[in-house]
mmCIF file of N, CA, C and O in Angstrom:
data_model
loop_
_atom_site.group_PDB
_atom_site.id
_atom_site.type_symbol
_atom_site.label_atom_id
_atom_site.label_comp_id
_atom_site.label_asym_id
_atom_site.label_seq_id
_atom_site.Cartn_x
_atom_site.Cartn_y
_atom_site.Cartn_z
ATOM 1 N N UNK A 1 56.630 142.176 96.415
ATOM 2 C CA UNK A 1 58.067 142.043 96.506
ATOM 3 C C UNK A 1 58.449 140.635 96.052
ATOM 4 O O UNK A 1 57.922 139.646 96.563
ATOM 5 N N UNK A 2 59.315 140.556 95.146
ATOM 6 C CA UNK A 2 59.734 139.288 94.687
ATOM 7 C C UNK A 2 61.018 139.061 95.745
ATOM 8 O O UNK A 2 61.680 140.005 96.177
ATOM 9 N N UNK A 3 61.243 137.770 96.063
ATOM 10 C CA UNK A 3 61.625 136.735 96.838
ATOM 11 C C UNK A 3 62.602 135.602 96.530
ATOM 12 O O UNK A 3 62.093 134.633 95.966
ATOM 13 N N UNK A 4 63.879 135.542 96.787
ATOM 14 C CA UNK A 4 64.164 134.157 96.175
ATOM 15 C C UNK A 4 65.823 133.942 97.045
ATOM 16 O O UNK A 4 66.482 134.784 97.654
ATOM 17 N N UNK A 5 66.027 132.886 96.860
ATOM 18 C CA UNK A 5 66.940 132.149 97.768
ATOM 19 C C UNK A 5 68.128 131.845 97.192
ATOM 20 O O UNK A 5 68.282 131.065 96.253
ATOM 21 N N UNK A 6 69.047 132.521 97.810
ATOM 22 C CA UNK A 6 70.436 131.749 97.076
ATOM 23 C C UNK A 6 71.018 130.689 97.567
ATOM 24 O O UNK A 6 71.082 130.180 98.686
ATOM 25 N N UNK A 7 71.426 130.450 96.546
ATOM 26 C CA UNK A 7 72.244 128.466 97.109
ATOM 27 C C UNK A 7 73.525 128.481 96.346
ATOM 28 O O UNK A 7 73.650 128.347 95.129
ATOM 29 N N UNK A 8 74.368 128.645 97.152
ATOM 30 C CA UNK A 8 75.488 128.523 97.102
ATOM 31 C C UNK A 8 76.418 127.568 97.927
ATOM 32 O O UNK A 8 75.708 127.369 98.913
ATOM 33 N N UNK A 9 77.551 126.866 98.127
ATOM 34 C CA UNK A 9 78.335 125.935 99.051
ATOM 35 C C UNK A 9 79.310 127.046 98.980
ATOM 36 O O UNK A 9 79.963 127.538 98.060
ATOM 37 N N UNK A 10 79.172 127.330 100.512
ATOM 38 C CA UNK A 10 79.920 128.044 100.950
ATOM 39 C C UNK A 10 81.529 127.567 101.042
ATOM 40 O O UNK A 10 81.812 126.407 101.342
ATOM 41 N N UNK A 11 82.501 128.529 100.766
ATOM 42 C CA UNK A 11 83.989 127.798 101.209
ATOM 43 C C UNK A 11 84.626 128.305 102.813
ATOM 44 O O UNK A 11 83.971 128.526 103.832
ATOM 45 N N UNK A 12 86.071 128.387 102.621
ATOM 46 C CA UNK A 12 86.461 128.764 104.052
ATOM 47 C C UNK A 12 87.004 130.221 103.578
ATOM 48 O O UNK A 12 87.325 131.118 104.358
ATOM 49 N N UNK A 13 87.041 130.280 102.458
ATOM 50 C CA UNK A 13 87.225 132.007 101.713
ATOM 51 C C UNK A 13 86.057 133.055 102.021
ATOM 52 O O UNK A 13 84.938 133.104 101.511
ATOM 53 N N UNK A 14 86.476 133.663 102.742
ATOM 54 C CA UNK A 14 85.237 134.959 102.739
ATOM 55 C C UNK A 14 85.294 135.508 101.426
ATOM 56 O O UNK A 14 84.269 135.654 100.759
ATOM 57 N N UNK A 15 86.787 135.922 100.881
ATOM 58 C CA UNK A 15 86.636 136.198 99.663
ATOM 59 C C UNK A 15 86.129 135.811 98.539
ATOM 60 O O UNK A 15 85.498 136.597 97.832
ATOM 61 N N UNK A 16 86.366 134.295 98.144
ATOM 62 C CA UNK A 16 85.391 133.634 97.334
ATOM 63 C C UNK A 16 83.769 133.970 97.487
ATOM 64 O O UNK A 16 83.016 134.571 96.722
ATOM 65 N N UNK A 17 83.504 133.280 98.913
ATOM 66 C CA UNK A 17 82.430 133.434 98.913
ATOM 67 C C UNK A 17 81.893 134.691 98.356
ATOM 68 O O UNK A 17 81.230 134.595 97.323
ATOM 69 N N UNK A 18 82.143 136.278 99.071
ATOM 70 C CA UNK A 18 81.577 137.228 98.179
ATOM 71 C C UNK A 18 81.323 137.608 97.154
ATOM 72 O O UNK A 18 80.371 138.307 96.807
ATOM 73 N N UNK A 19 82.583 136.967 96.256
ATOM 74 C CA UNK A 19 82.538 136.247 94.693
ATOM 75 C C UNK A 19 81.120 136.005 94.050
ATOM 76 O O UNK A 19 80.504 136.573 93.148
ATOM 77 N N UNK A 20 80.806 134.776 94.996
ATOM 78 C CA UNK A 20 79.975 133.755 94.563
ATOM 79 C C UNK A 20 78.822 135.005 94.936
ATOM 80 O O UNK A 20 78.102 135.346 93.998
ATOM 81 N N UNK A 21 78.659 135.577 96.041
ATOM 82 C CA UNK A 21 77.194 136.259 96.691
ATOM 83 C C UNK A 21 76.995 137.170 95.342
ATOM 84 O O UNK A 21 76.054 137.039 94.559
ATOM 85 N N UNK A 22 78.170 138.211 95.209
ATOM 86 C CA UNK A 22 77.745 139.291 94.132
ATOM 87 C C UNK A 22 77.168 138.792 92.753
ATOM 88 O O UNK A 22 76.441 139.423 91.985
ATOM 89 N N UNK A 23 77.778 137.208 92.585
ATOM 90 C CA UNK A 23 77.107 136.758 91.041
ATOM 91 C C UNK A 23 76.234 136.749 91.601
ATOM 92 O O UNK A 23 75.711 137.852 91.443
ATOM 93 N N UNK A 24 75.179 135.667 92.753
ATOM 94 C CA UNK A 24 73.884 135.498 93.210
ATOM 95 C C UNK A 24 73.127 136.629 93.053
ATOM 96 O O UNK A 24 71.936 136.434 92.811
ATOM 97 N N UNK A 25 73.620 138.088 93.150
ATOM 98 C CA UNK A 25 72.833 139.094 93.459
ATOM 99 C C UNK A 25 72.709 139.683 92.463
ATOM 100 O O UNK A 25 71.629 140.273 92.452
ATOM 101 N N UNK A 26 73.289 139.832 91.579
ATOM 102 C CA UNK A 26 73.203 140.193 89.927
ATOM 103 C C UNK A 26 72.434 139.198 89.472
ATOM 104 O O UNK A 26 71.353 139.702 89.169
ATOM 105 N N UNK A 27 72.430 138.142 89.283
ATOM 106 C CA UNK A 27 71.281 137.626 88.580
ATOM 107 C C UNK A 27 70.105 137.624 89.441
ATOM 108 O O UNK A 27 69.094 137.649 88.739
ATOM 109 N N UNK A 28 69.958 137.613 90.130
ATOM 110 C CA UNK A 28 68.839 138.047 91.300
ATOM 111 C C UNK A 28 68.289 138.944 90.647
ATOM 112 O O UNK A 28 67.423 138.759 89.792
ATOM 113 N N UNK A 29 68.749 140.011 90.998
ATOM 114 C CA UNK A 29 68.396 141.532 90.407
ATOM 115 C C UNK A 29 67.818 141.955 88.386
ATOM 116 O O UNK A 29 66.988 142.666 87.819
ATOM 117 N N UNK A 30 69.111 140.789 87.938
ATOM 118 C CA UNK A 30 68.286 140.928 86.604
ATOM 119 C C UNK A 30 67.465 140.409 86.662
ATOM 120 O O UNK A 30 66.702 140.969 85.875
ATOM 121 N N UNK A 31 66.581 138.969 87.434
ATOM 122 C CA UNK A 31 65.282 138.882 87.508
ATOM 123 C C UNK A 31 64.185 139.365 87.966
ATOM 124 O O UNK A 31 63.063 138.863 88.023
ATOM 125 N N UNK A 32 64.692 140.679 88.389
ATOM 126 C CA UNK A 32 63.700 141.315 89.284
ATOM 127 C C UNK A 32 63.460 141.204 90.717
ATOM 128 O O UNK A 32 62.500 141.666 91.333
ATOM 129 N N UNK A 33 64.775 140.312 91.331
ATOM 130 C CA UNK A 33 64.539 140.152 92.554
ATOM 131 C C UNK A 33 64.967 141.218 93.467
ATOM 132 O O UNK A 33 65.999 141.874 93.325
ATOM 133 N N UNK A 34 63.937 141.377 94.607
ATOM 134 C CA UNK A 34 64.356 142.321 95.603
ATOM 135 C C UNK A 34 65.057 142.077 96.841
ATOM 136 O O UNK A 34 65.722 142.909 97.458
ATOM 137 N N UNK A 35 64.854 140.860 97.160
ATOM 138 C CA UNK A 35 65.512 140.250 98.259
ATOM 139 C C UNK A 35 65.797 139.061 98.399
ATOM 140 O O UNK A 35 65.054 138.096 98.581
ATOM 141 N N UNK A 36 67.227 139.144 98.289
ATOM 142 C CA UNK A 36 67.749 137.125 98.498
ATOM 143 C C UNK A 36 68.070 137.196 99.305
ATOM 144 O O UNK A 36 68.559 138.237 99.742
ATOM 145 N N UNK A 37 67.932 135.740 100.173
ATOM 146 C CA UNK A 37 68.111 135.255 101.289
ATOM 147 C C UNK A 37 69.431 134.110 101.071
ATOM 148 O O UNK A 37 69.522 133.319 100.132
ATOM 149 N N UNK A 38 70.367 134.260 102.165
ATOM 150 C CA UNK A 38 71.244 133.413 101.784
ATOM 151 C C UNK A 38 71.798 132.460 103.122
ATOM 152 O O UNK A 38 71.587 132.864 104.266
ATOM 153 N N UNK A 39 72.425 131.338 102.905
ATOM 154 C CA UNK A 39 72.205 130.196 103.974
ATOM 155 C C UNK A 39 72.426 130.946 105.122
ATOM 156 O O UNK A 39 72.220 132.157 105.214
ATOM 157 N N UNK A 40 73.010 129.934 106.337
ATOM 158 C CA UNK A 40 73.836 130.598 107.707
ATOM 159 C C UNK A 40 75.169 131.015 107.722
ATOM 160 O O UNK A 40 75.693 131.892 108.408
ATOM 161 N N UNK A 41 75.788 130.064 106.640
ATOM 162 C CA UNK A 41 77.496 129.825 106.700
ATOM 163 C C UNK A 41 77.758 130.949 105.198
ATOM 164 O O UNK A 41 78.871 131.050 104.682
ATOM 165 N N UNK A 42 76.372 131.802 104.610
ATOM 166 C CA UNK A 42 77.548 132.622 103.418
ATOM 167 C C UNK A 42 78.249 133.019 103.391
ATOM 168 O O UNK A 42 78.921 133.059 102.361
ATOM 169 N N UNK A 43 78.639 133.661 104.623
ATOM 170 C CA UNK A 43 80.025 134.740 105.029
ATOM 171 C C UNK A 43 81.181 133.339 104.597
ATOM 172 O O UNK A 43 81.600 133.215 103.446
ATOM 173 N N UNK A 44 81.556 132.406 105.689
ATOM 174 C CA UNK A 44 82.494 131.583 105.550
ATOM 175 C C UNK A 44 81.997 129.864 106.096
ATOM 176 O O UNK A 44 81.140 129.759 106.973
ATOM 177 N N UNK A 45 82.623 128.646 105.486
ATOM 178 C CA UNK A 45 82.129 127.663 106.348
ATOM 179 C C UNK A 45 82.704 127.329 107.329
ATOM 180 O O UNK A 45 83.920 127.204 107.180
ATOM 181 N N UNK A 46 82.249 127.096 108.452
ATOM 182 C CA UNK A 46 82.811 127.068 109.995
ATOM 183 C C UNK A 46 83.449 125.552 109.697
ATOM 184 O O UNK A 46 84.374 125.509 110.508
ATOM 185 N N UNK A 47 83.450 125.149 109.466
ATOM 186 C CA UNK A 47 84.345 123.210 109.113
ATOM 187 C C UNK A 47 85.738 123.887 108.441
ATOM 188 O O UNK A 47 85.538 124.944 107.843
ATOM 189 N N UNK A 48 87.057 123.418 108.473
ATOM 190 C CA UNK A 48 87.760 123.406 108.510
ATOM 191 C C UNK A 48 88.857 124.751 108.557
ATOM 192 O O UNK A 48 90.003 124.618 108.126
ATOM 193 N N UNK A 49 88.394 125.975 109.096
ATOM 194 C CA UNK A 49 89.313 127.299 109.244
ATOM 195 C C UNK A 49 90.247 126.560 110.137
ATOM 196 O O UNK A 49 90.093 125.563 110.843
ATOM 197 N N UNK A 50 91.539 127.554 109.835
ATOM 198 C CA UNK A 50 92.297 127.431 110.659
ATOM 199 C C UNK A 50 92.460 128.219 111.971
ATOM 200 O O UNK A 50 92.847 127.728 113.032
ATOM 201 N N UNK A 51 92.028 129.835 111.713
ATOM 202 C CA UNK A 51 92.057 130.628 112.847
ATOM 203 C C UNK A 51 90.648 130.237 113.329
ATOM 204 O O UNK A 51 89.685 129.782 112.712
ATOM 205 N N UNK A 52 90.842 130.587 114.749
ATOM 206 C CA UNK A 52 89.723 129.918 115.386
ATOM 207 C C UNK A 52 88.477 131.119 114.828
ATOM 208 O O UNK A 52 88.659 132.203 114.275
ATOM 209 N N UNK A 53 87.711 130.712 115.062
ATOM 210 C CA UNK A 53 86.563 130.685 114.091
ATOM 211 C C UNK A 53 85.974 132.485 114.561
ATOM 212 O O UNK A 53 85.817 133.352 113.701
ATOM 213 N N UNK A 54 85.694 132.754 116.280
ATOM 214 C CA UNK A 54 85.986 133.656 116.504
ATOM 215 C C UNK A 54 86.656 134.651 116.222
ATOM 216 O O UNK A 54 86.018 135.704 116.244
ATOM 217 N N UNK A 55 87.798 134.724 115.942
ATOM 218 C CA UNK A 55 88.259 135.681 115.927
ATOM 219 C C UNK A 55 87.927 135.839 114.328
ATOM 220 O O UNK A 55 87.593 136.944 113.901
ATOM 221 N N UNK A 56 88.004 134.957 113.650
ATOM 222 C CA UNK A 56 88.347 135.035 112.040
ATOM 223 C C UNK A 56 86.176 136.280 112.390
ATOM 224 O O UNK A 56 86.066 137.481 112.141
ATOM 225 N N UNK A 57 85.185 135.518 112.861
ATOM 226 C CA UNK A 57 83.856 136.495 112.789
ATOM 227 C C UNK A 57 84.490 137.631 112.794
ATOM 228 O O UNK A 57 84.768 138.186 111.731
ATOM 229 N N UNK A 58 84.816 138.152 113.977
ATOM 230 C CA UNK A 58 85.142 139.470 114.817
ATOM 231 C C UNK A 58 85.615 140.118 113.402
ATOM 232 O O UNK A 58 84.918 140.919 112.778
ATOM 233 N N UNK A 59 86.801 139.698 113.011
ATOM 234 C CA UNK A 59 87.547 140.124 111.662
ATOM 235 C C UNK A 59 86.900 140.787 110.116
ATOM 236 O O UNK A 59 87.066 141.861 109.538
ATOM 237 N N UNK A 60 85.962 139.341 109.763
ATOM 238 C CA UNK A 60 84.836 139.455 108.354
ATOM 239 C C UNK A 60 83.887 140.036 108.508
ATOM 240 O O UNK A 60 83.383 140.678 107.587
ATOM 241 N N UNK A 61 83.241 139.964 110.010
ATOM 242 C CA UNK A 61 81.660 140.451 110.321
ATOM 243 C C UNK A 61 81.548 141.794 109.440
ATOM 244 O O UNK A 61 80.913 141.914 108.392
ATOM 245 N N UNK A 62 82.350 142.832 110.137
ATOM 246 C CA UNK A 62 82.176 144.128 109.402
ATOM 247 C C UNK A 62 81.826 144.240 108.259
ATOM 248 O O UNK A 62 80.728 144.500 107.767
ATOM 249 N N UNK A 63 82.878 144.020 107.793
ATOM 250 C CA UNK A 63 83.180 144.089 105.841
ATOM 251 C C UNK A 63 82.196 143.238 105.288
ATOM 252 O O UNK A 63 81.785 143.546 104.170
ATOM 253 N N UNK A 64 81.577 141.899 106.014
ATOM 254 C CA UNK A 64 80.593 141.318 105.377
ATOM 255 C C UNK A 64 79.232 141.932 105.573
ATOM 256 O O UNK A 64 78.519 141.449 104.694
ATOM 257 N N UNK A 65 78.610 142.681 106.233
ATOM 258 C CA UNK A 65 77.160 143.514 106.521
ATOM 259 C C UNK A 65 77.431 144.294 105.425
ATOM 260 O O UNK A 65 76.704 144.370 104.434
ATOM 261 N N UNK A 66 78.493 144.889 105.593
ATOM 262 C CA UNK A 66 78.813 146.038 105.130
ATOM 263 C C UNK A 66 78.378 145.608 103.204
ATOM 264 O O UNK A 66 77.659 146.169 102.377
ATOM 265 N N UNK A 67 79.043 144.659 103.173
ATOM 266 C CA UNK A 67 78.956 143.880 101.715
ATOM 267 C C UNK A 67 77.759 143.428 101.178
ATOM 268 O O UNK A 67 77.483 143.515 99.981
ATOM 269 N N UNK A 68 77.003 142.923 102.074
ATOM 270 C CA UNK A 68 75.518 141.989 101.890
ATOM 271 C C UNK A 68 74.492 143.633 102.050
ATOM 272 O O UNK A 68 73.751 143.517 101.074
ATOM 273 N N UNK A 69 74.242 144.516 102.494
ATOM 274 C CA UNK A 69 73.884 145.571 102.550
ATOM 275 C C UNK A 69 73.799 146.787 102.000
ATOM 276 O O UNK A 69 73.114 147.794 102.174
ATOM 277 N N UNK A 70 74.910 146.348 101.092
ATOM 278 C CA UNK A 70 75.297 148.150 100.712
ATOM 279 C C UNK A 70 75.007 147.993 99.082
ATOM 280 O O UNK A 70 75.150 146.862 98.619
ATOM 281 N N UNK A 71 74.651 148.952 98.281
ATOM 282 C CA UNK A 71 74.212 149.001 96.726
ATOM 283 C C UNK A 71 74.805 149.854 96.314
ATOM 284 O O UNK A 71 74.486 151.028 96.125
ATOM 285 N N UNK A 72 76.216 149.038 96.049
ATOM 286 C CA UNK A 72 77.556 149.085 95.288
ATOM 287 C C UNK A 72 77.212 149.415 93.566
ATOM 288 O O UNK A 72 78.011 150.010 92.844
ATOM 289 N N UNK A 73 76.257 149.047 93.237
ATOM 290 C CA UNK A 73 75.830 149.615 91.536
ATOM 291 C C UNK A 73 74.419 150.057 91.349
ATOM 292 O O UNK A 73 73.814 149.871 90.293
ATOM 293 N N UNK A 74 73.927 150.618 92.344
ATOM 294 C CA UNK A 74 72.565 151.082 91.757
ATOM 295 C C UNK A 74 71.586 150.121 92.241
ATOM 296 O O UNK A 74 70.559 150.505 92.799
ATOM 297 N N UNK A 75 71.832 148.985 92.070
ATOM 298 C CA UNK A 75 70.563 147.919 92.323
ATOM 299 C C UNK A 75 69.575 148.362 93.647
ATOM 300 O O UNK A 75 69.963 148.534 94.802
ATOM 301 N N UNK A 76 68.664 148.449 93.307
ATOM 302 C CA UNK A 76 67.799 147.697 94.547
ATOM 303 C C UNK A 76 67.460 146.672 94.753
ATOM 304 O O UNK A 76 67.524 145.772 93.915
ATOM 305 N N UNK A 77 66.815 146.474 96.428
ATOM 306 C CA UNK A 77 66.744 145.269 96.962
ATOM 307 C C UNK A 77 68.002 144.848 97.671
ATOM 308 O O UNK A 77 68.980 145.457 97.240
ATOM 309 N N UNK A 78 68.284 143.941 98.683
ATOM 310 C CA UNK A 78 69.198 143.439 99.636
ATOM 311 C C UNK A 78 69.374 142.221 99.544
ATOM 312 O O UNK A 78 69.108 141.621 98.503
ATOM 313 N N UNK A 79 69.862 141.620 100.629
ATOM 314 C CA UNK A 79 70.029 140.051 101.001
ATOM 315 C C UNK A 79 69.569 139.939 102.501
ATOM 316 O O UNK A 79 69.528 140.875 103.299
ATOM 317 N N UNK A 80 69.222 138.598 102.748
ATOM 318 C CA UNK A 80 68.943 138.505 104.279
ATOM 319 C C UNK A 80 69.620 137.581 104.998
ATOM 320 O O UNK A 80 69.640 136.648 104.196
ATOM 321 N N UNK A 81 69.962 137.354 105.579
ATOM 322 C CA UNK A 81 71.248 136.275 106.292
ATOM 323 C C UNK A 81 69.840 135.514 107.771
ATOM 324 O O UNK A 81 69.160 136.173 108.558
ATOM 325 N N UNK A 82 69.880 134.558 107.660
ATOM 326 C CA UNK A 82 68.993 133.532 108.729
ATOM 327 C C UNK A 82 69.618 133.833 110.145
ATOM 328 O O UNK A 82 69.196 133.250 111.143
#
């Protein structure tokens, strides 16, 4: 199983960020990767939200598993969150 790590700087956009994850995972994948691993903060960075940080999880959590998990074009292989 090939292996490899994404590095990305996360923002306070969940949306961006997923942006940024789906490029990570496409080129991932055109290299043959099966599983990227991505920091703690990919979903969103906990430094400067405005809604408290809680509730904003409770909110993204879903839609983000749901996002980091699911093979939206065929690809195989996943992501792993620390």
């Amino acid at each position: 199983m090939k292996v490899a790590a994404g590095q990305l700087a996360p923002t306070i956009d969940p949306a961006v960020n997923r942006r940024t994850i789906e490029t990570l995972v496409e080129e991932a994948s055109a290299e043959g990767v099966e599983l990227l691993v991505l920091p703690e903060e990919a979903m969103l960075l906990a430094d400067g939200v405005e809604t408290p940080l809680g509730q904003l999880a409770r909110a993204e959590w879903p839609g983000f598993v749901e996002f980091v998990s699911g093979d939206r074009r065929g690809r195989k292989g996943g992501c792993a969150l620390p």
